[in-house]
XYZ file of C-alpha atoms in Angstrom:
640
model
C -18.977 176.066 193.077
C -15.607 177.162 191.757
C -15.692 174.355 189.213
C -19.121 175.493 188.086
C -17.955 179.082 187.673
C -14.970 177.951 185.618
C -17.332 176.068 183.346
C -19.539 179.156 183.167
C -16.594 181.283 181.991
C -15.904 178.784 179.215
C -19.618 178.899 178.334
C -19.667 182.682 177.892
C -16.373 182.858 176.055
C -17.763 180.463 173.465
C -20.811 182.711 172.962
C -23.176 179.703 172.939
C -26.298 179.009 174.929
C -25.702 175.248 174.858
C -24.319 173.389 177.878
C -20.537 172.820 177.886
C -19.837 169.241 176.957
C -17.177 168.835 179.641
C -19.719 169.431 182.423
C -21.103 166.360 184.133
C -24.783 166.009 184.949
C -25.190 166.226 188.728
C -27.238 163.681 190.603
C -30.482 165.350 191.721
C -32.090 162.264 193.222
C -30.275 162.743 196.541
C -29.405 165.789 198.688
C -26.133 166.519 196.860
C -27.231 170.029 195.743
C -30.431 170.437 197.669
C -29.309 173.810 198.961
C -29.936 175.557 195.615
C -33.279 173.881 194.797
C -35.066 174.609 198.053
C -38.609 175.954 197.579
C -38.203 179.170 199.549
C -38.060 182.870 198.794
C -34.405 182.837 199.895
C -33.461 180.298 197.253
C -29.846 180.777 196.262
C -30.588 180.910 192.515
C -33.270 183.578 192.892
C -31.058 185.700 195.139
C -28.149 185.341 192.718
C -30.293 186.529 189.800
C -31.276 189.648 191.756
C -27.810 190.306 193.191
C -26.485 192.371 190.297
C -23.180 190.498 190.509
C -22.315 189.113 187.091
C -20.584 186.034 188.451
C -23.502 185.109 190.701
C -26.012 185.740 187.916
C -24.028 183.596 185.506
C -23.817 180.771 188.051
C -27.587 180.834 188.689
C -28.468 180.891 184.984
C -26.063 178.047 184.314
C -27.908 175.958 186.914
C -31.324 176.931 185.565
C -30.363 176.001 181.999
C -29.641 172.512 183.282
C -32.808 172.352 185.387
C -35.203 173.601 182.690
C -34.552 170.465 180.673
C -36.179 168.422 183.433
C -39.923 167.770 183.036
C -40.396 168.129 186.798
C -39.068 171.694 186.808
C -41.793 174.223 187.815
C -41.282 177.989 187.731
C -43.904 178.544 190.443
C -42.246 176.130 192.861
C -39.583 178.691 193.770
C -41.244 181.936 194.923
C -40.028 184.950 193.005
C -38.084 182.937 190.400
C -40.380 183.935 187.510
C -40.046 187.644 188.354
C -36.261 187.294 188.621
C -35.997 185.641 185.199
C -37.782 188.611 183.594
C -35.271 191.178 184.899
C -32.533 190.831 182.322
C -34.753 190.239 179.215
C -36.712 193.386 180.097
C -33.504 195.363 180.534
C -32.203 194.252 177.157
C -35.453 194.903 175.264
C -35.933 198.377 176.752
C -32.432 199.717 177.387
C -29.690 197.242 176.708
C -30.289 197.003 172.964
C -29.426 200.721 172.630
C -25.919 200.128 173.891
C -25.208 197.773 171.011
C -23.980 199.666 167.950
C -22.967 198.634 164.477
C -19.327 198.877 165.514
C -19.895 196.104 168.042
C -20.734 193.734 165.207
C -17.205 194.297 163.879
C -15.245 194.825 167.096
C -15.649 193.025 170.402
C -18.143 194.835 172.685
C -17.233 195.760 176.256
C -17.038 192.758 178.580
C -19.760 194.044 180.900
C -22.177 194.679 178.013
C -21.455 191.256 176.541
C -22.095 189.517 179.885
C -25.367 191.322 180.497
C -26.550 190.595 176.990
C -25.778 186.914 177.666
C -27.765 187.166 180.910
C -30.797 188.340 178.902
C -30.407 185.571 176.322
C -29.942 182.909 178.991
C -32.982 184.087 180.954
C -35.140 184.037 177.805
C -33.770 180.582 177.007
C -34.793 179.253 180.435
C -38.298 180.752 180.107
C -38.713 179.360 176.601
C -37.527 175.828 177.501
C -39.665 175.710 180.625
C -42.746 176.709 178.608
C -42.123 174.182 175.832
C -41.408 171.242 178.143
C -44.240 171.643 180.656
C -47.780 172.965 180.160
C -48.012 174.353 183.711
C -44.985 176.536 183.061
C -46.597 177.771 179.825
C -49.783 178.669 181.724
C -47.753 180.478 184.379
C -45.882 182.543 181.765
C -49.081 183.292 179.812
C -50.798 184.617 182.940
C -47.807 186.660 184.137
C -48.397 190.419 183.885
C -44.889 191.145 182.561
C -45.007 188.705 179.627
C -46.823 190.833 177.018
C -44.856 194.044 177.804
C -41.629 192.061 177.333
C -42.832 190.660 174.013
C -44.007 194.051 172.718
C -40.787 195.819 173.719
C -38.649 193.129 172.119
C -40.618 193.053 168.856
C -40.840 196.829 168.462
C -37.382 197.812 169.713
C -34.974 195.132 168.496
C -33.651 195.261 164.957
C -34.217 191.787 163.493
C -31.687 192.469 160.722
C -28.827 192.363 163.258
C -27.440 188.892 163.846
C -26.748 189.785 167.474
C -30.517 190.068 168.140
C -31.703 186.971 166.299
C -31.212 184.463 169.103
C -32.966 186.631 171.683
C -35.844 187.367 169.277
C -36.220 183.671 168.519
C -36.698 182.894 172.221
C -39.131 185.794 172.654
C -41.253 184.532 169.757
C -41.362 181.065 171.309
C -42.462 182.625 174.606
C -45.119 184.608 172.728
C -46.727 181.306 171.653
C -47.888 180.878 175.250
C -50.250 183.856 174.950
C -50.852 184.254 171.205
C -53.798 181.844 170.910
C -55.843 183.729 173.530
C -54.605 187.248 172.779
C -57.137 189.665 171.289
C -55.424 192.282 169.165
C -56.291 195.919 169.912
C -58.330 197.918 167.385
C -56.559 199.194 164.277
C -56.892 202.756 165.586
C -54.717 201.915 168.619
C -51.002 202.866 168.681
C -48.832 200.407 166.792
C -46.706 199.785 169.878
C -49.734 198.192 171.585
C -49.960 195.370 169.011
C -47.421 192.711 168.013
C -48.959 192.350 164.522
C -46.908 194.862 162.542
C -43.475 193.829 163.841
C -44.359 190.186 163.193
C -45.317 191.029 159.603
C -42.094 193.012 159.195
C -40.038 190.070 160.479
C -41.731 187.612 158.114
C -41.322 189.800 155.048
C -37.922 191.350 155.815
C -35.859 188.838 157.763
C -33.394 186.468 156.163
C -33.104 184.293 159.269
C -34.942 181.035 158.709
C -35.588 180.287 162.405
C -37.080 183.715 163.101
C -39.272 183.547 159.993
C -40.644 180.176 161.076
C -41.289 181.362 164.636
C -43.031 184.521 163.371
C -45.233 182.518 160.994
C -46.303 180.202 163.803
C -47.010 183.239 165.995
C -49.177 184.851 163.290
C -51.042 181.564 162.693
C -51.700 181.284 166.422
C -52.956 184.893 166.572
C -55.349 184.497 163.651
C -56.652 181.159 164.857
C -58.674 183.341 167.264
C -61.802 184.404 165.300
C -61.865 187.775 167.125
C -58.642 188.730 165.310
C -59.975 187.890 161.847
C -60.701 191.555 160.972
C -56.945 192.221 161.074
C -56.352 189.832 158.156
C -55.746 191.277 154.705
C -55.921 189.593 151.277
C -52.636 191.333 150.458
C -50.873 190.399 153.714
C -47.078 190.171 153.331
C -47.184 186.977 155.371
C -49.375 185.380 152.681
C -46.911 186.382 149.959
C -44.025 184.922 151.943
C -45.885 181.631 152.466
C -46.600 181.346 148.753
C -42.912 181.969 148.043
C -41.805 179.157 150.350
C -44.350 176.524 149.204
C -42.090 174.999 146.494
C -39.376 174.269 149.092
C -40.647 170.749 149.769
C -37.185 169.593 150.890
C -37.219 172.032 153.827
C -40.015 170.400 155.824
C -39.922 172.700 158.917
C -40.129 175.883 156.818
C -42.752 174.339 154.550
C -44.875 173.242 157.505
C -44.791 176.710 159.086
C -45.847 178.249 155.742
C -48.676 175.731 155.292
C -49.803 176.284 158.864
C -50.210 180.002 158.262
C -51.812 179.475 154.839
C -54.398 177.147 156.371
C -55.168 179.658 159.135
C -55.481 182.454 156.565
C -57.814 180.452 154.304
C -59.914 179.227 157.233
C -61.629 182.613 157.340
C -64.351 182.661 154.638
C -63.656 186.240 153.564
C -59.974 185.452 152.986
C -60.664 182.208 151.106
C -63.077 184.023 148.772
C -60.562 186.802 148.214
C -57.786 184.278 147.549
C -59.715 182.849 144.595
C -59.083 186.211 142.901
C -55.385 186.162 143.796
C -53.232 186.060 140.634
C -51.138 183.207 142.057
C -54.115 181.057 143.049
C -53.850 178.538 140.137
C -50.113 178.141 140.705
C -50.595 177.684 144.448
C -53.181 174.957 143.924
C -50.906 173.163 141.475
C -48.008 173.331 143.954
C -50.229 172.003 146.740
C -51.323 169.009 144.667
C -47.701 168.324 143.708
C -46.785 168.363 147.395
C -49.314 165.566 147.949
C -47.689 163.581 145.153
C -44.169 164.156 146.491
C -45.030 162.872 149.965
C -46.907 159.724 149.000
C -44.822 156.552 149.290
C -45.978 153.842 146.909
C -45.243 150.198 146.239
C -45.737 148.201 143.066
C -48.586 145.693 143.327
C -49.301 142.861 140.900
C -52.624 140.992 141.041
C -53.027 137.829 139.000
C -56.572 137.637 137.584
C -55.938 134.790 135.180
C -59.171 132.931 134.435
C -59.768 129.269 133.698
C -58.197 128.035 130.518
C -57.085 124.744 129.029
C -54.032 123.833 127.034
C -53.876 120.997 124.541
C -50.996 119.715 122.459
C -50.519 121.584 119.244
C -50.506 118.210 117.465
C -54.047 116.918 116.916
C -54.839 113.693 118.759
C -57.602 111.275 117.806
C -58.920 107.997 119.206
C -59.997 104.826 117.369
C -60.879 101.257 118.180
C -57.875 99.027 118.682
C -57.131 96.711 115.778
C -54.882 93.667 115.995
C -51.449 94.308 114.654
C -49.697 91.665 112.575
C -47.401 90.829 115.488
C -50.351 90.392 117.855
C -52.185 88.259 115.287
C -49.190 85.980 114.749
C -48.769 85.586 118.513
C -52.383 84.562 119.048
C -52.632 82.105 116.134
C -50.375 79.539 117.739
C -52.391 79.464 120.973
C -54.986 76.717 121.543
C -58.569 77.560 122.327
C -59.966 78.755 124.703
C -56.654 80.500 125.721
C -56.532 82.236 122.351
C -60.056 83.575 122.945
C -59.213 84.862 126.414
C -56.003 86.599 125.214
C -57.879 88.041 122.225
C -60.557 89.478 124.586
C -57.798 91.041 126.724
C -56.342 92.854 123.693
C -59.644 93.975 122.167
C -61.827 94.903 125.189
C -61.573 96.590 128.589
C -63.876 96.576 131.577
C -65.681 99.878 132.162
C -68.780 100.327 134.358
C -71.625 101.577 132.210
C -70.197 100.279 128.947
C -71.893 97.715 126.766
C -71.217 95.580 123.686
C -73.850 93.670 121.776
C -73.361 89.949 121.593
C -73.598 90.000 117.801
C -70.854 92.657 117.568
C -68.628 90.589 119.851
C -69.160 87.465 117.756
C -68.698 89.285 114.436
C -65.420 90.827 115.621
C -64.152 87.410 116.768
C -65.210 85.789 113.517
C -63.607 88.512 111.356
C -60.340 88.094 113.246
C -60.050 84.265 112.798
C -62.306 83.356 109.877
C -59.424 83.514 107.387
C -57.437 80.981 109.443
C -60.279 78.611 110.316
C -58.859 75.803 108.193
C -55.729 75.569 110.338
C -56.991 77.009 113.586
C -60.659 76.134 114.372
C -62.835 78.803 115.977
C -65.086 78.526 119.036
C -68.839 78.670 118.622
C -70.605 81.949 119.366
C -72.065 80.738 122.666
C -68.601 79.867 123.995
C -67.142 83.235 122.956
C -69.947 85.089 124.736
C -69.603 82.887 127.796
C -65.836 83.450 127.908
C -66.376 87.274 127.781
C -68.833 87.273 130.706
C -66.577 84.955 132.727
C -63.390 86.923 132.071
C -64.765 90.399 132.856
C -67.162 89.285 135.584
C -70.173 90.700 133.789
C -73.523 89.331 132.701
C -75.577 89.160 129.555
C -78.818 91.086 129.355
C -81.734 91.173 126.986
C -82.996 94.693 126.298
C -86.281 95.574 124.586
C -85.981 95.245 120.874
C -84.868 92.546 121.535
C -81.193 93.476 122.029
C -78.689 91.061 123.540
C -75.795 92.868 125.239
C -72.854 92.204 127.549
C -72.673 94.792 130.345
C -69.709 96.852 131.644
C -67.232 96.241 128.804
C -66.220 98.286 125.747
C -63.731 98.268 122.886
C -60.148 99.223 123.748
C -59.212 102.619 122.263
C -55.900 103.755 120.763
C -54.870 107.419 120.888
C -53.009 108.398 117.737
C -51.573 111.562 116.306
C -53.622 112.840 113.401
C -50.875 113.167 110.856
C -50.870 116.379 108.849
C -49.881 114.520 105.719
C -52.631 111.896 105.943
C -55.109 111.960 103.082
C -58.637 112.810 104.260
C -60.385 112.168 100.927
C -63.666 110.303 100.686
C -64.713 111.635 104.120
C -61.425 110.407 105.704
C -61.947 106.893 104.395
C -58.890 106.905 102.160
C -56.824 103.869 103.125
C -53.531 105.283 101.924
C -50.916 105.617 104.692
C -49.575 109.067 105.656
C -47.371 110.558 102.986
C -43.784 111.664 103.589
C -43.885 115.182 102.101
C -46.383 117.805 101.096
C -45.509 117.215 97.433
C -46.404 113.521 97.718
C -49.709 114.390 99.435
C -50.529 116.889 96.703
C -49.765 114.348 93.976
C -51.890 111.737 95.756
C -54.866 114.094 96.129
C -54.595 115.107 92.467
C -55.189 111.448 91.577
C -58.435 111.549 93.602
C -59.492 114.742 91.827
C -58.728 113.318 88.409
C -60.740 110.188 89.164
C -63.618 112.233 90.576
C -66.299 112.913 87.992
C -66.416 116.699 87.840
C -68.910 118.088 85.399
C -70.366 121.544 85.935
C -70.469 121.353 89.743
C -69.012 119.010 92.308
C -69.013 118.279 96.056
C -65.801 118.355 98.085
C -65.147 114.974 99.733
C -62.280 116.106 101.965
C -62.949 115.079 105.570
C -66.039 116.962 106.833
C -65.955 119.818 104.322
C -69.572 120.997 103.795
C -68.944 122.704 100.450
C -70.997 121.472 97.529
C -71.916 122.787 94.105
C -68.347 123.919 93.497
C -67.800 125.036 89.884
C -65.487 122.692 88.023
C -62.988 125.448 87.279
C -62.608 126.171 91.012
C -62.756 122.591 92.288
C -59.011 121.863 92.165
C -58.093 125.189 93.866
C -60.660 124.553 96.617
C -59.343 121.087 97.455
C -55.797 122.409 97.738
C -56.907 124.814 100.489
C -57.345 121.825 102.837
C -53.634 120.998 102.891
C -52.271 121.851 106.316
C -48.722 122.088 105.088
C -49.668 125.036 102.900
C -50.743 127.141 105.888
C -48.186 126.489 108.617
C -44.396 126.290 108.570
C -42.772 122.873 108.565
C -40.582 123.796 111.544
C -41.805 125.402 114.766
C -40.111 128.567 115.940
C -38.018 127.893 119.097
C -40.084 130.457 121.022
C -43.367 128.796 120.054
C -45.067 126.676 122.712
C -45.814 123.008 122.201
C -49.376 123.604 123.383
C -52.271 125.806 122.359
C -54.783 127.536 124.639
C -58.520 126.975 124.319
C -61.477 128.190 126.347
C -63.138 125.657 128.700
C -66.246 125.182 126.524
C -64.315 124.525 123.294
C -64.131 121.055 121.801
C -60.798 119.806 120.548
C -60.023 118.970 117.882
C -62.385 121.431 116.256
C -63.287 120.799 112.614
C -63.401 124.556 112.079
C -60.801 126.054 114.465
C -60.907 129.515 112.892
C -64.446 130.058 114.192
C -63.986 128.963 117.789
C -64.181 131.530 120.594
C -60.863 133.245 121.373
C -59.336 131.802 124.555
C -58.369 133.758 127.656
C -54.729 134.794 127.964
C -52.601 132.226 129.752
C -51.608 134.852 132.324
C -53.345 138.139 133.041
C -51.742 140.403 135.644
C -52.853 143.870 136.723
C -49.919 146.043 137.766
C -50.517 149.234 139.719
C -49.045 151.355 142.490
C -50.507 151.533 145.990
C -49.785 154.074 148.724
C -48.374 152.425 151.831
C -47.809 155.372 154.177
C -50.279 157.394 156.189
C -50.509 161.028 155.152
C -47.835 163.041 157.043
C -48.675 166.292 158.819
C -47.656 168.455 155.865
C -49.914 166.462 153.525
C -52.821 166.886 155.924
C -52.287 170.666 155.975
C -52.051 170.690 152.183
C -55.250 168.677 151.867
C -57.089 171.013 154.255
C -56.019 174.067 152.232
C -57.137 172.436 148.985
C -60.415 171.384 150.592
C -61.184 174.937 151.733
C -60.533 176.361 148.268
C -62.623 173.599 146.677
C -65.611 174.227 148.917
C -65.320 177.976 148.385
C -65.115 177.550 144.602
C -68.143 175.279 144.305
C -70.334 176.992 146.902
C -73.378 178.615 145.323
C -73.467 182.390 145.516
C -77.020 183.442 146.091
C -78.219 186.770 147.373
C -80.797 186.810 150.163
C -84.292 187.411 148.719
C -85.598 190.942 148.981
C -89.121 192.006 149.829
C -91.117 192.577 146.664
C -94.428 191.568 145.146
C -93.326 187.914 144.914
C -91.131 187.508 148.030
C -91.537 188.037 151.754
C -87.824 188.570 152.205
C -85.226 186.639 154.146
C -86.156 185.942 157.802
C -84.316 188.229 160.178
C -83.220 190.663 157.441
C -84.401 194.211 158.020
C -85.093 196.100 154.819
C -84.120 199.738 154.473
C -86.964 201.999 153.568
C -84.706 204.475 151.791
C -82.687 203.594 148.755
C -78.965 203.468 149.352
C -77.455 203.537 145.866
C -73.911 203.458 147.101
C -74.572 200.461 149.375
C -76.322 198.580 146.604
C -73.427 199.195 144.228
C -70.945 197.981 146.829
C -72.993 194.871 147.554
C -73.324 194.127 143.850
C -69.583 194.492 143.395
C -68.882 192.044 146.230
C -71.285 189.487 144.790
C -69.749 189.781 141.328
C -66.269 189.345 142.770
C -67.386 186.241 144.613
C -68.925 184.825 141.438
C -65.785 185.570 139.448
C -63.647 183.959 142.146
C -65.873 180.864 142.098
C -65.543 180.611 138.331
C -61.747 180.901 138.533
C -61.621 178.273 141.263
C -63.821 175.791 139.410
C -61.822 176.265 136.252
C -58.582 175.644 138.131
C -59.872 172.446 139.741
C -61.025 171.230 136.325
C -57.525 171.887 134.934
C -55.972 169.956 137.841
C -58.203 166.939 137.345
C -55.510 164.795 135.716
C -53.024 165.732 138.425
C -55.524 164.916 141.166
C -56.157 161.500 139.627
C -52.539 160.573 140.443
C -53.043 161.330 144.149
C -53.529 158.282 146.365
C -54.179 158.532 150.105
C -54.342 155.502 152.345
C -57.196 156.861 154.473
C -60.532 156.232 152.738
C -62.208 159.365 154.113
C -59.403 161.644 152.905
C -59.279 159.847 149.566
C -63.013 160.529 149.285
C -62.214 164.252 149.300
C -59.888 163.796 146.323
C -62.508 161.748 144.466
C -65.126 164.419 145.124
C -62.841 167.096 143.647
C -62.174 164.993 140.548
C -65.861 164.297 139.970
C -66.819 167.931 140.504
C -64.231 169.031 137.943
C -65.583 166.528 135.416
C -69.165 167.702 135.915
C -68.217 171.363 135.634
C -66.038 170.971 132.540
C -66.601 167.491 131.010
């Protein structure tokens, strides 16, 4: 025990209510200190608290500070402990505070006064911790007959502007939370000392201590969450002004949350929400609330590839044609004896393809054209042998189709894929036999020879490739033909950044005789980039959204007066009509209705102005995001 008292002296000299770090946590799972936790009226801690001996009181409070951090600690387990813990806080809030003067804030107070003040703070600390950690302790404190008198004395008597009182007041406000939600405030005509409302409002509006302001705001929100206390609310409440002042402090989350908590409680009462629409700061408050939603949303960049089907083809135009024997192939075949020459010739000129067909006369004519010029030195096979060799080599058969038409099945001419040269002359419907030219100047000179040899009288037809133009005036004929030169329209060298391929849509034929009229292709890559919210709305965002929702519903609610009894109406059910005219009452009622209408107009206008800002809000929860969408749509309908 001596070691504990030494630690207690260090504790009080430091002026802190936290446990000394050099103290070790005692083992409570065995009987090591069972003698001070026994559940009897003669418990050592209870008797020490009531002894009046400062050393014994300090020892007991030191033990209780350690115990109240344990979830298994119950105030009712030790008979008389709750009453004993109220002794010193009651003394300080009724008498002890008077002994503290302004001089004590400069000079050290008397030792006895300082110790007793610490006793009060420690006792309040134990009560507050016990209530916050365990619900049964909170219920016990809320139902204790001395709780409300202690709270009222502390709030009305202690000067919150003195730093020496702030810690004690903070604990008292936390204790007050145990009873605030069920407390019914006395009528306004009652003495001010019977209600905690005014001192709480004074603390909120006049204190510079952040912790006390937060505790007072939570206490007020808890009080007004009881509908029976709603008539004590005021549209010009200082607590409302303080909350509005602290809303931009989004970096101070605890203070912001306490302000939002009170604002939500204030606006939850219909009369206050209607009155707030007429508040001069209402548009600014709504803008701040929406910005708070934007500040707290955590987003990630999302990219979705929606590229459609497309095809790429080489930028150089490819064409196919029937294979013709080259001079080297012809020379190689001439020296071969028949029928080997025929078989090798068939290999070079034809391929096997299911579904293909070649007429027997075409096969014979092609063979004859290839070797007729050399028949004197190299005799040819008869037609029947050539056809027989083709069917034997490719494993096909000859058929006779109606007509009659003699064909060989499942073979076709071999095709060569060639690059359509840009400098190849396409005159005479691409039948010009001239080889590709080397330069654009040579091609131009070559085409001019065709034009000069073409009989052009008054009108002429263009013979370039598939050009459909006819009846071209002679004076324009030369200029028209020159428009077909590819080299005149594209650069001779490709830019290094230019792709070797071009993109076409799936249904486009290539090469296209008129490429300027084909459908534009889809982009090679189409990506939608946007931001997506990845976090659930935190508690502050939920409070903000609830406040905005209340103001939205109040702004867009229809204001309709109950129908009165007249020649066309039976009146509103349950409404008793006055037989005598009450001019003053009618004027007052009309004024209220007009104020509500004006407030609704201001609210709707504000939501319409915030439409663009609301469109940037993204909430992960679909139901909450539906609220935002509803507000945006309502603003668009009201002010398109």
